[in-house]
Tab-separated table of C-alpha atoms in Angstrom:
chain	number	residue	atom	x	y	z
A	1	UNK	CA	21.107	-154.446	105.009
A	2	UNK	CA	22.216	-150.512	105.836
A	3	UNK	CA	19.847	-148.327	107.649
A	4	UNK	CA	17.465	-146.184	105.555
A	5	UNK	CA	18.290	-142.592	105.483
A	6	UNK	CA	14.611	-141.691	106.188
A	7	UNK	CA	13.532	-142.269	109.576
A	8	UNK	CA	10.094	-143.959	109.101
A	9	UNK	CA	7.368	-144.723	111.941
A	10	UNK	CA	5.379	-147.749	112.523
A	11	UNK	CA	2.676	-147.958	114.838
A	12	UNK	CA	2.770	-151.489	116.444
A	13	UNK	CA	-0.916	-151.697	118.002
A	14	UNK	CA	-1.320	-154.617	120.266
A	15	UNK	CA	-5.143	-154.836	120.790
A	16	UNK	CA	-5.034	-157.849	122.929
A	17	UNK	CA	-1.670	-156.908	125.208
A	18	UNK	CA	0.046	-160.241	124.512
A	19	UNK	CA	2.642	-160.794	127.696
A	20	UNK	CA	6.213	-160.916	126.688
A	21	UNK	CA	5.198	-160.375	122.505
A	22	UNK	CA	5.572	-156.344	122.866
A	23	UNK	CA	9.257	-156.332	121.408
A	24	UNK	CA	9.292	-155.277	117.915
A	25	UNK	CA	11.752	-157.377	115.581
A	26	UNK	CA	15.469	-156.035	115.496
A	27	UNK	CA	15.720	-156.682	112.060
A	28	UNK	CA	13.060	-154.401	111.284
A	29	UNK	CA	14.361	-151.944	113.512
A	30	UNK	CA	17.635	-151.997	111.892
A	31	UNK	CA	15.829	-150.738	108.360
A	32	UNK	CA	14.895	-147.473	109.389
A	33	UNK	CA	11.673	-148.187	111.435
A	34	UNK	CA	11.132	-146.574	114.533
A	35	UNK	CA	8.238	-148.420	116.374
A	36	UNK	CA	5.832	-146.949	118.718
A	37	UNK	CA	3.774	-149.386	120.891
A	38	UNK	CA	0.240	-148.742	121.654
A	39	UNK	CA	-2.318	-151.195	123.811
A	40	UNK	CA	-5.220	-149.329	124.169
A	41	UNK	CA	-7.439	-148.692	120.857
A	42	UNK	CA	-8.611	-145.571	122.330
A	43	UNK	CA	-4.712	-144.099	122.205
A	44	UNK	CA	-4.649	-144.788	118.256
A	45	UNK	CA	-6.201	-141.920	116.786
A	46	UNK	CA	-4.296	-139.630	119.169
A	47	UNK	CA	-0.939	-140.651	118.176
A	48	UNK	CA	-1.976	-140.801	114.624
A	49	UNK	CA	-2.934	-136.868	115.021
A	50	UNK	CA	0.212	-136.323	117.482
A	51	UNK	CA	2.997	-138.118	115.903
A	52	UNK	CA	5.825	-136.204	114.476
A	53	UNK	CA	6.870	-137.326	111.919
A	54	UNK	CA	3.510	-138.682	111.496
A	55	UNK	CA	3.105	-142.171	111.359
A	56	UNK	CA	1.922	-143.549	107.924
A	57	UNK	CA	2.176	-147.426	108.829
A	58	UNK	CA	0.312	-149.333	111.261
A	59	UNK	CA	0.577	-153.133	112.595
A	60	UNK	CA	-2.270	-154.243	114.227
A	61	UNK	CA	-1.957	-157.453	115.946
A	62	UNK	CA	-5.617	-159.530	115.450
A	63	UNK	CA	-3.815	-162.934	116.978
A	64	UNK	CA	-5.833	-162.646	120.166
A	65	UNK	CA	-8.776	-160.554	118.741
A	66	UNK	CA	-11.398	-162.910	119.647
A	67	UNK	CA	-11.222	-161.277	123.270
A	68	UNK	CA	-12.712	-158.384	121.624
A	69	UNK	CA	-16.259	-158.831	120.745
A	70	UNK	CA	-18.490	-156.298	118.743
A	71	UNK	CA	-17.826	-153.658	120.931
A	72	UNK	CA	-14.131	-153.776	120.569
A	73	UNK	CA	-14.380	-153.870	117.081
A	74	UNK	CA	-16.222	-150.951	117.026
A	75	UNK	CA	-13.601	-149.024	118.653
A	76	UNK	CA	-11.128	-150.417	116.156
A	77	UNK	CA	-12.983	-149.241	113.179
A	78	UNK	CA	-12.512	-145.545	113.316
A	79	UNK	CA	-8.510	-145.530	113.632
A	80	UNK	CA	-8.425	-148.105	110.843
A	81	UNK	CA	-10.787	-145.702	108.910
A	82	UNK	CA	-7.755	-143.109	109.256
A	83	UNK	CA	-6.739	-141.766	105.637
A	84	UNK	CA	-3.203	-142.131	105.124
A	85	UNK	CA	-2.055	-144.832	107.015
A	86	UNK	CA	-1.142	-148.200	105.673
A	87	UNK	CA	-2.534	-150.878	107.882
A	88	UNK	CA	-1.004	-154.554	107.845
A	89	UNK	CA	-2.593	-157.012	109.752
A	90	UNK	CA	-0.764	-159.379	112.094
A	91	UNK	CA	-2.925	-162.899	112.285
A	92	UNK	CA	-2.672	-166.528	113.248
A	93	UNK	CA	-2.827	-169.397	110.804
A	94	UNK	CA	-6.252	-170.043	109.612
A	95	UNK	CA	-7.435	-167.002	111.160
A	96	UNK	CA	-8.810	-165.558	107.629
A	97	UNK	CA	-11.360	-168.562	107.594
A	98	UNK	CA	-13.271	-166.065	110.276
A	99	UNK	CA	-16.034	-164.221	108.144
A	100	UNK	CA	-15.150	-161.061	110.763
A	101	UNK	CA	-11.543	-160.956	110.631
A	102	UNK	CA	-11.500	-161.417	106.737
A	103	UNK	CA	-13.657	-158.932	106.285
A	104	UNK	CA	-11.838	-156.346	108.675
A	105	UNK	CA	-8.593	-157.057	106.466
A	106	UNK	CA	-10.472	-156.952	103.094
A	107	UNK	CA	-11.806	-153.707	103.773
A	108	UNK	CA	-9.280	-151.724	105.607
A	109	UNK	CA	-5.497	-153.704	105.290
A	110	UNK	CA	-3.443	-153.427	102.603
A	111	UNK	CA	-1.642	-156.447	103.579
A	112	UNK	CA	-1.541	-159.270	106.151
A	113	UNK	CA	1.317	-161.510	107.513
A	114	UNK	CA	0.840	-164.629	109.967
A	115	UNK	CA	2.518	-164.098	113.116
A	116	UNK	CA	5.635	-164.792	113.911
A	117	UNK	CA	7.278	-164.099	110.443
A	118	UNK	CA	10.462	-163.718	109.132
A	119	UNK	CA	12.318	-160.105	109.504
A	120	UNK	CA	12.783	-159.758	106.132
A	121	UNK	CA	8.814	-160.910	105.188
A	122	UNK	CA	7.616	-158.288	107.516
A	123	UNK	CA	9.803	-155.190	106.177
A	124	UNK	CA	8.760	-156.057	102.923
A	125	UNK	CA	5.180	-156.013	103.745
A	126	UNK	CA	5.699	-152.855	105.497
A	127	UNK	CA	7.429	-151.022	103.083
A	128	UNK	CA	4.840	-151.740	100.646
A	129	UNK	CA	1.649	-150.416	103.086
A	130	UNK	CA	4.340	-147.449	103.464
A	131	UNK	CA	4.189	-146.954	99.237
A	132	UNK	CA	0.597	-147.529	99.028
A	133	UNK	CA	-0.254	-144.916	101.930
A	134	UNK	CA	2.118	-142.315	100.614
A	135	UNK	CA	0.226	-142.806	97.158
A	136	UNK	CA	-3.086	-141.917	99.472
A	137	UNK	CA	-1.539	-139.004	100.710
A	138	UNK	CA	-0.348	-137.775	97.268
A	139	UNK	CA	2.087	-135.387	99.024
A	140	UNK	CA	-0.634	-133.646	100.679
A	141	UNK	CA	-2.659	-132.981	97.372
A	142	UNK	CA	-5.958	-134.257	97.068
A	143	UNK	CA	-8.045	-136.965	99.341
A	144	UNK	CA	-6.843	-140.292	100.906
A	145	UNK	CA	-8.641	-143.383	99.594
A	146	UNK	CA	-11.376	-143.874	102.201
A	147	UNK	CA	-11.975	-147.439	103.307
A	148	UNK	CA	-15.844	-149.067	101.891
A	149	UNK	CA	-18.449	-149.548	104.803
A	150	UNK	CA	-19.230	-153.239	104.881
A	151	UNK	CA	-22.110	-153.703	102.261
A	152	UNK	CA	-21.142	-150.885	99.909
A	153	UNK	CA	-19.610	-151.228	96.933
A	154	UNK	CA	-17.740	-149.054	94.670
A	155	UNK	CA	-14.197	-146.911	94.548
A	156	UNK	CA	-15.341	-144.097	92.093
A	157	UNK	CA	-14.498	-140.476	93.464
A	158	UNK	CA	-18.423	-139.599	94.422
A	159	UNK	CA	-18.424	-142.725	96.425
A	160	UNK	CA	-15.142	-142.059	98.123
A	161	UNK	CA	-16.209	-138.353	98.875
A	162	UNK	CA	-19.375	-140.241	100.230
A	163	UNK	CA	-17.521	-142.392	102.505
A	164	UNK	CA	-15.347	-139.620	103.987
A	165	UNK	CA	-18.746	-138.224	104.963
A	166	UNK	CA	-20.405	-141.128	106.548
A	167	UNK	CA	-17.145	-141.509	108.739
A	168	UNK	CA	-17.845	-138.114	109.821
A	169	UNK	CA	-21.353	-138.739	110.426
A	170	UNK	CA	-20.879	-141.709	112.340
A	171	UNK	CA	-18.626	-139.916	114.844
A	172	UNK	CA	-21.535	-137.810	116.262
A	173	UNK	CA	-25.188	-138.103	117.646
A	174	UNK	CA	-26.581	-135.361	115.203
A	175	UNK	CA	-29.482	-136.200	113.052
A	176	UNK	CA	-28.435	-137.001	109.404
A	177	UNK	CA	-30.552	-136.383	106.119
A	178	UNK	CA	-29.569	-138.731	103.113
A	179	UNK	CA	-30.923	-137.238	100.000
A	180	UNK	CA	-30.911	-139.081	96.763
A	181	UNK	CA	-32.608	-140.704	93.764
A	182	UNK	CA	-34.576	-144.293	94.067
A	183	UNK	CA	-32.298	-147.304	94.425
A	184	UNK	CA	-29.134	-145.403	95.290
A	185	UNK	CA	-28.544	-147.136	98.846
A	186	UNK	CA	-29.944	-144.600	101.183
A	187	UNK	CA	-30.739	-147.665	103.942
A	188	UNK	CA	-27.127	-149.056	103.228
A	189	UNK	CA	-25.834	-145.568	103.919
A	190	UNK	CA	-28.014	-145.491	107.248
A	191	UNK	CA	-26.825	-148.847	108.633
A	192	UNK	CA	-22.931	-148.056	107.928
A	193	UNK	CA	-23.571	-144.789	109.628
A	194	UNK	CA	-25.135	-146.886	112.981
A	195	UNK	CA	-22.737	-149.339	112.246
A	196	UNK	CA	-19.556	-147.361	112.855
A	197	UNK	CA	-21.250	-145.354	115.732
A	198	UNK	CA	-21.055	-145.509	119.245
A	199	UNK	CA	-24.264	-146.888	119.197
A	200	UNK	CA	-23.741	-149.719	117.157
A	201	UNK	CA	-24.527	-151.994	119.586
A	202	UNK	CA	-27.903	-150.845	120.344
A	203	UNK	CA	-30.852	-151.434	117.756
A	204	UNK	CA	-31.030	-150.306	114.274
A	205	UNK	CA	-34.860	-149.735	113.621
A	206	UNK	CA	-36.108	-149.020	110.299
A	207	UNK	CA	-39.437	-147.223	109.177
A	208	UNK	CA	-40.699	-146.788	105.733
A	209	UNK	CA	-42.999	-143.392	106.005
A	210	UNK	CA	-44.569	-143.908	102.825
A	211	UNK	CA	-45.481	-147.624	103.495
A	212	UNK	CA	-47.794	-147.316	106.424
A	213	UNK	CA	-51.259	-145.850	106.267
A	214	UNK	CA	-51.679	-142.359	107.284
A	215	UNK	CA	-53.822	-143.396	110.128
A	216	UNK	CA	-51.308	-145.675	111.725
A	217	UNK	CA	-48.328	-143.712	111.778
A	218	UNK	CA	-48.844	-141.720	114.742
A	219	UNK	CA	-49.098	-145.138	116.738
A	220	UNK	CA	-45.929	-147.050	114.629
A	221	UNK	CA	-43.963	-144.423	115.572
A	222	UNK	CA	-44.663	-143.261	119.319
A	223	UNK	CA	-46.989	-146.366	120.235
A	224	UNK	CA	-49.880	-146.487	122.294
A	225	UNK	CA	-51.756	-147.485	125.758
A	226	UNK	CA	-53.884	-149.999	126.375
A	227	UNK	CA	-57.380	-148.629	126.155
A	228	UNK	CA	-56.409	-145.882	123.514
A	229	UNK	CA	-58.864	-146.316	121.062
A	230	UNK	CA	-60.783	-149.407	120.022
A	231	UNK	CA	-58.626	-152.735	119.742
A	232	UNK	CA	-55.652	-151.409	121.357
A	233	UNK	CA	-56.154	-154.163	124.337
A	234	UNK	CA	-52.560	-154.020	125.433
A	235	UNK	CA	-49.540	-151.161	125.459
A	236	UNK	CA	-47.839	-151.137	122.548
A	237	UNK	CA	-44.364	-149.508	122.280
A	238	UNK	CA	-43.542	-147.188	119.055
A	239	UNK	CA	-40.147	-147.335	116.978
A	240	UNK	CA	-38.754	-144.659	118.385
A	241	UNK	CA	-38.924	-146.108	121.864
A	242	UNK	CA	-37.692	-149.477	120.469
A	243	UNK	CA	-34.365	-147.953	118.815
A	244	UNK	CA	-33.845	-146.711	122.373
A	245	UNK	CA	-30.003	-146.630	122.776
A	246	UNK	CA	-29.401	-147.142	119.153
A	247	UNK	CA	-30.949	-145.780	115.518
A	248	UNK	CA	-33.916	-144.775	113.756
A	249	UNK	CA	-34.139	-144.462	110.186
A	250	UNK	CA	-37.085	-142.781	108.974
A	251	UNK	CA	-37.206	-143.685	105.172
A	252	UNK	CA	-39.270	-141.351	102.873
A	253	UNK	CA	-39.646	-139.064	105.496
A	254	UNK	CA	-41.366	-136.582	103.004
A	255	UNK	CA	-44.636	-138.576	103.123
A	256	UNK	CA	-45.017	-138.114	107.147
A	257	UNK	CA	-47.883	-136.732	107.944
A	258	UNK	CA	-48.259	-132.953	109.483
A	259	UNK	CA	-49.623	-134.573	112.954
A	260	UNK	CA	-46.697	-136.661	113.009
A	261	UNK	CA	-44.339	-134.048	111.782
A	262	UNK	CA	-45.324	-132.008	114.673
A	263	UNK	CA	-44.624	-135.203	117.278
A	264	UNK	CA	-41.600	-135.878	115.996
A	265	UNK	CA	-40.024	-131.955	116.149
A	266	UNK	CA	-40.972	-132.444	119.861
A	267	UNK	CA	-39.128	-135.637	120.293
A	268	UNK	CA	-36.003	-134.148	118.432
A	269	UNK	CA	-36.111	-131.033	120.778
A	270	UNK	CA	-37.044	-132.540	124.097
A	271	UNK	CA	-35.885	-135.960	123.837
A	272	UNK	CA	-39.068	-137.301	125.522
A	273	UNK	CA	-42.245	-138.859	123.783
A	274	UNK	CA	-45.926	-139.146	124.527
A	275	UNK	CA	-47.740	-142.450	123.599
A	276	UNK	CA	-51.118	-142.213	122.177
A	277	UNK	CA	-53.748	-142.240	125.211
A	278	UNK	CA	-50.766	-141.784	127.439
A	279	UNK	CA	-50.050	-138.693	130.145
A	280	UNK	CA	-46.399	-139.250	130.701
A	281	UNK	CA	-43.099	-138.152	128.916
A	282	UNK	CA	-41.208	-140.941	128.138
A	283	UNK	CA	-37.305	-139.763	127.857
A	284	UNK	CA	-35.820	-141.799	124.730
A	285	UNK	CA	-32.537	-141.526	123.630
A	286	UNK	CA	-32.439	-142.547	119.851
A	287	UNK	CA	-30.559	-141.013	116.889
A	288	UNK	CA	-32.679	-140.064	113.665
A	289	UNK	CA	-31.652	-140.898	110.327
A	290	UNK	CA	-33.823	-139.774	107.473
A	291	UNK	CA	-33.927	-140.104	103.689
A	292	UNK	CA	-36.026	-139.051	100.911
A	293	UNK	CA	-36.250	-139.055	97.266
A	294	UNK	CA	-38.223	-135.941	97.125
A	295	UNK	CA	-37.478	-132.484	97.023
A	296	UNK	CA	-38.183	-131.306	100.625
A	297	UNK	CA	-37.596	-127.689	99.721
A	298	UNK	CA	-40.216	-128.059	97.138
A	299	UNK	CA	-42.540	-129.684	100.074
A	300	UNK	CA	-41.807	-127.070	102.450
A	301	UNK	CA	-42.724	-124.418	99.898
A	302	UNK	CA	-46.136	-126.438	99.546
A	303	UNK	CA	-46.746	-126.396	102.843
A	304	UNK	CA	-46.601	-130.242	102.915
A	305	UNK	CA	-43.371	-130.405	105.413
A	306	UNK	CA	-42.799	-128.469	108.100
A	307	UNK	CA	-39.662	-126.096	107.856
A	308	UNK	CA	-38.406	-126.368	111.482
A	309	UNK	CA	-38.683	-129.995	111.351
A	310	UNK	CA	-36.795	-129.936	107.963
A	311	UNK	CA	-33.782	-127.317	109.178
A	312	UNK	CA	-33.809	-130.045	112.626
A	313	UNK	CA	-33.218	-132.998	110.537
A	314	UNK	CA	-30.546	-131.629	108.341
A	315	UNK	CA	-27.808	-131.211	110.644
A	316	UNK	CA	-25.683	-133.435	108.433
A	317	UNK	CA	-26.860	-133.775	104.847
A	318	UNK	CA	-25.432	-136.499	102.609
A	319	UNK	CA	-26.497	-136.679	99.059
A	320	UNK	CA	-26.071	-140.294	97.340
A	321	UNK	CA	-24.525	-140.117	94.171
A	322	UNK	CA	-26.640	-141.601	91.251
A	323	UNK	CA	-25.252	-144.302	89.139
A	324	UNK	CA	-24.941	-142.753	85.962
A	325	UNK	CA	-22.164	-140.658	87.923
A	326	UNK	CA	-19.921	-143.247	89.291
A	327	UNK	CA	-17.919	-144.633	86.384
A	328	UNK	CA	-16.547	-147.780	86.776
A	329	UNK	CA	-18.330	-148.653	89.856
A	330	UNK	CA	-21.518	-149.870	87.212
A	331	UNK	CA	-18.656	-152.730	86.222
A	332	UNK	CA	-18.021	-153.794	89.733
A	333	UNK	CA	-21.879	-153.273	90.927
A	334	UNK	CA	-22.866	-155.559	87.823
A	335	UNK	CA	-19.749	-158.188	88.756
A	336	UNK	CA	-21.154	-158.222	92.338
A	337	UNK	CA	-24.561	-159.050	91.362
A	338	UNK	CA	-23.768	-161.598	88.996
A	339	UNK	CA	-21.783	-163.499	92.122
A	340	UNK	CA	-24.475	-162.931	93.984
A	341	UNK	CA	-27.324	-164.421	91.916
A	342	UNK	CA	-25.171	-166.263	89.619
A	343	UNK	CA	-26.391	-169.561	91.132
A	344	UNK	CA	-29.958	-168.979	90.147
A	345	UNK	CA	-29.045	-169.338	86.573
A	346	UNK	CA	-27.378	-172.998	87.499
A	347	UNK	CA	-24.483	-171.344	87.507
A	348	UNK	CA	-23.880	-171.407	83.656
A	349	UNK	CA	-23.180	-167.512	83.222
A	350	UNK	CA	-19.471	-166.757	83.402
A	351	UNK	CA	-19.404	-162.830	82.709
A	352	UNK	CA	-20.698	-160.249	80.028
A	353	UNK	CA	-19.822	-159.765	76.907
A	354	UNK	CA	-18.469	-156.360	75.101
A	355	UNK	CA	-21.797	-155.091	74.114
A	356	UNK	CA	-22.971	-155.777	77.396
A	357	UNK	CA	-20.904	-154.096	79.392
A	358	UNK	CA	-20.817	-151.057	76.575
A	359	UNK	CA	-24.520	-150.804	77.279
A	360	UNK	CA	-24.229	-151.023	81.136
A	361	UNK	CA	-22.130	-147.934	80.930
A	362	UNK	CA	-23.860	-146.024	78.353
A	363	UNK	CA	-27.433	-146.544	80.040
A	364	UNK	CA	-28.819	-143.561	82.077
A	365	UNK	CA	-30.095	-145.983	85.207
A	366	UNK	CA	-33.095	-144.271	85.994
A	367	UNK	CA	-33.616	-147.091	88.968
A	368	UNK	CA	-29.800	-146.743	89.988
A	369	UNK	CA	-28.130	-149.677	91.593
A	370	UNK	CA	-31.628	-151.544	92.412
A	371	UNK	CA	-32.111	-151.244	88.356
A	372	UNK	CA	-28.860	-152.596	87.971
A	373	UNK	CA	-28.914	-155.500	90.223
A	374	UNK	CA	-32.355	-156.618	89.007
A	375	UNK	CA	-31.505	-156.459	85.068
A	376	UNK	CA	-28.212	-158.668	85.699
A	377	UNK	CA	-30.687	-161.259	88.327
A	378	UNK	CA	-33.095	-161.713	85.561
A	379	UNK	CA	-30.117	-162.034	82.877
A	380	UNK	CA	-28.818	-164.792	84.637
A	381	UNK	CA	-31.775	-166.918	84.538
A	382	UNK	CA	-32.683	-166.050	80.832
A	383	UNK	CA	-29.139	-165.864	79.186
A	384	UNK	CA	-29.287	-168.713	77.140
A	385	UNK	CA	-25.203	-168.842	76.383
A	386	UNK	CA	-22.141	-168.235	78.817
A	387	UNK	CA	-21.847	-164.345	78.972
A	388	UNK	CA	-24.390	-162.277	79.581
A	389	UNK	CA	-25.683	-159.891	76.232
A	390	UNK	CA	-26.973	-156.269	76.303
A	391	UNK	CA	-30.191	-158.366	74.797
A	392	UNK	CA	-29.953	-160.333	78.150
A	393	UNK	CA	-30.207	-157.121	80.086
A	394	UNK	CA	-32.662	-155.784	77.814
A	395	UNK	CA	-30.684	-152.856	76.655
A	396	UNK	CA	-30.563	-151.906	73.127
A	397	UNK	CA	-26.970	-153.096	71.816
A	398	UNK	CA	-27.146	-151.162	68.543
A	399	UNK	CA	-26.847	-147.789	70.628
A	400	UNK	CA	-23.836	-148.789	71.865
A	401	UNK	CA	-21.758	-149.946	68.694
A	402	UNK	CA	-18.128	-148.161	69.142
A	403	UNK	CA	-17.984	-144.949	67.557
A	404	UNK	CA	-14.853	-143.090	66.423
A	405	UNK	CA	-14.341	-139.313	65.718
A	406	UNK	CA	-13.882	-140.365	61.973
A	407	UNK	CA	-17.137	-142.381	62.022
A	408	UNK	CA	-19.313	-139.704	63.809
A	409	UNK	CA	-17.997	-136.965	61.522
A	410	UNK	CA	-19.256	-139.154	58.581
A	411	UNK	CA	-22.437	-139.854	59.885
A	412	UNK	CA	-23.142	-136.448	60.776
A	413	UNK	CA	-22.340	-135.386	57.108
A	414	UNK	CA	-24.745	-137.901	55.689
A	415	UNK	CA	-27.520	-136.967	57.898
A	416	UNK	CA	-26.684	-132.810	56.861
A	417	UNK	CA	-27.178	-134.343	52.944
A	418	UNK	CA	-30.011	-136.255	53.436
A	419	UNK	CA	-32.013	-133.429	55.213
A	420	UNK	CA	-30.621	-130.447	52.548
A	421	UNK	CA	-32.094	-133.054	49.677
A	422	UNK	CA	-35.152	-133.671	51.442
A	423	UNK	CA	-35.757	-129.968	52.252
A	424	UNK	CA	-35.115	-129.019	48.395
A	425	UNK	CA	-36.834	-132.026	46.810
A	426	UNK	CA	-33.959	-133.700	45.827
A	427	UNK	CA	-32.745	-130.820	43.627
A	428	UNK	CA	-28.946	-130.975	43.939
A	429	UNK	CA	-28.005	-127.300	42.834
A	430	UNK	CA	-30.888	-126.143	45.376
A	431	UNK	CA	-29.581	-128.729	47.847
A	432	UNK	CA	-25.872	-127.491	47.172
A	433	UNK	CA	-26.664	-124.077	47.811
A	434	UNK	CA	-28.227	-124.695	51.201
A	435	UNK	CA	-24.855	-126.787	52.225
A	436	UNK	CA	-22.502	-124.067	50.709
A	437	UNK	CA	-20.902	-126.495	48.447
A	438	UNK	CA	-20.576	-126.827	44.722
A	439	UNK	CA	-22.580	-128.993	43.187
A	440	UNK	CA	-19.748	-131.442	42.211
A	441	UNK	CA	-18.950	-131.576	45.669
A	442	UNK	CA	-22.417	-132.691	46.717
A	443	UNK	CA	-22.495	-135.406	43.804
A	444	UNK	CA	-19.124	-136.599	44.746
A	445	UNK	CA	-20.429	-136.659	48.621
A	446	UNK	CA	-23.824	-138.390	47.827
A	447	UNK	CA	-21.469	-141.335	46.068
A	448	UNK	CA	-19.364	-141.669	48.924
A	449	UNK	CA	-22.116	-142.023	51.085
A	450	UNK	CA	-24.113	-144.368	49.048
A	451	UNK	CA	-27.024	-141.634	48.467
A	452	UNK	CA	-26.877	-142.033	44.393
A	453	UNK	CA	-29.660	-144.078	43.256
A	454	UNK	CA	-31.830	-144.097	46.358
A	455	UNK	CA	-35.295	-142.578	46.783
A	456	UNK	CA	-33.063	-139.363	47.746
A	457	UNK	CA	-32.044	-138.983	43.827
A	458	UNK	CA	-35.064	-140.647	42.648
A	459	UNK	CA	-36.863	-136.964	41.674
A	460	UNK	CA	-33.380	-135.967	39.469
A	461	UNK	CA	-30.771	-134.212	39.531
A	462	UNK	CA	-32.128	-131.022	39.501
């Protein structure tokens, strides 16, 4: 096969440094690929940013990845998350049975090959990944497709924008403020930031500020010394101290009492805390991520939340999109919920009926993803047939009948005639005058819409 007129680059990333296996297949080089070998994970981002022409395809050799461990995987993920690069995984036979490898390939790679493989097969797979990466770039217009963080579902434009912001947030230690309606997945977002950050080996400590009695919040966050109060028989470490080296996620931060707000602000500014009953300043390295569904701007104006703390927490702000704005993600999430909870119904349910899908897309979803999952789970148990209906989801199927533009116009015309007749005591001449049509036209329209002989016409023709 002749060389391609276009010089293309392939990044052959051998993460485990396999001896004697660094030479790229000659048959693939002959097809116009210009390989670059990188053996250290921390070199990848620099190469992707500085290569000219820029690398658009990457082959990552995962055959010896068992040596990496969790920290090694954490170094790989930022490079795999780079937009505009079509990653191909090189694996050994049977490796996809490993959950970690399977998830990495599904989330971050366009394709995979079992190495060693024939040059023709490798060239074909690389070419496909190259084309897909080009689609993501769109010639420099628009945004490349961002990989889904583990546990998050959806490919809508709103979620793609969120994924890109999550990636950027994970690259820093700055406080993150996550806002959004109830049930949009704020804790999932916090978990994704922690998992893809340099702190992923440390703990992720979660506390719901609205679920703790106000009198206990201070001791839960900052801990206490023995004898600090009646019943304090031994020292207890607080949640912030337990998150040392990792991340503390404060859910429903808007419910935090003012006293605890002052102590949290002090920790953020100084990096130290004092346990209740103690006098020592204890250095603690914990990143803060917080979330709320309430309007903190209004809470600040009302004096329920400290303005200085509000601005200190909002260094990076993420807004979780409501489900009603996520389009096709609704069906995707419903399918995921069906697979996850299908066994609870004895495995009888096979999918959704057409009226159920229409109802799912037209519902306002005030409870967002949490409401959707709960409705599907309930329907799985209660459905009588193999397919979940709108009724099984407790959604009104009558409101979701397909309507053409012609049908909508006809219904609007009928309603206008009915209202005009009612306003004018069913006198046709007066109703026709209101509608700016002739009496003959009104009579013809009444016949078309089946209104002659009804109670609307019972009072006479006028």
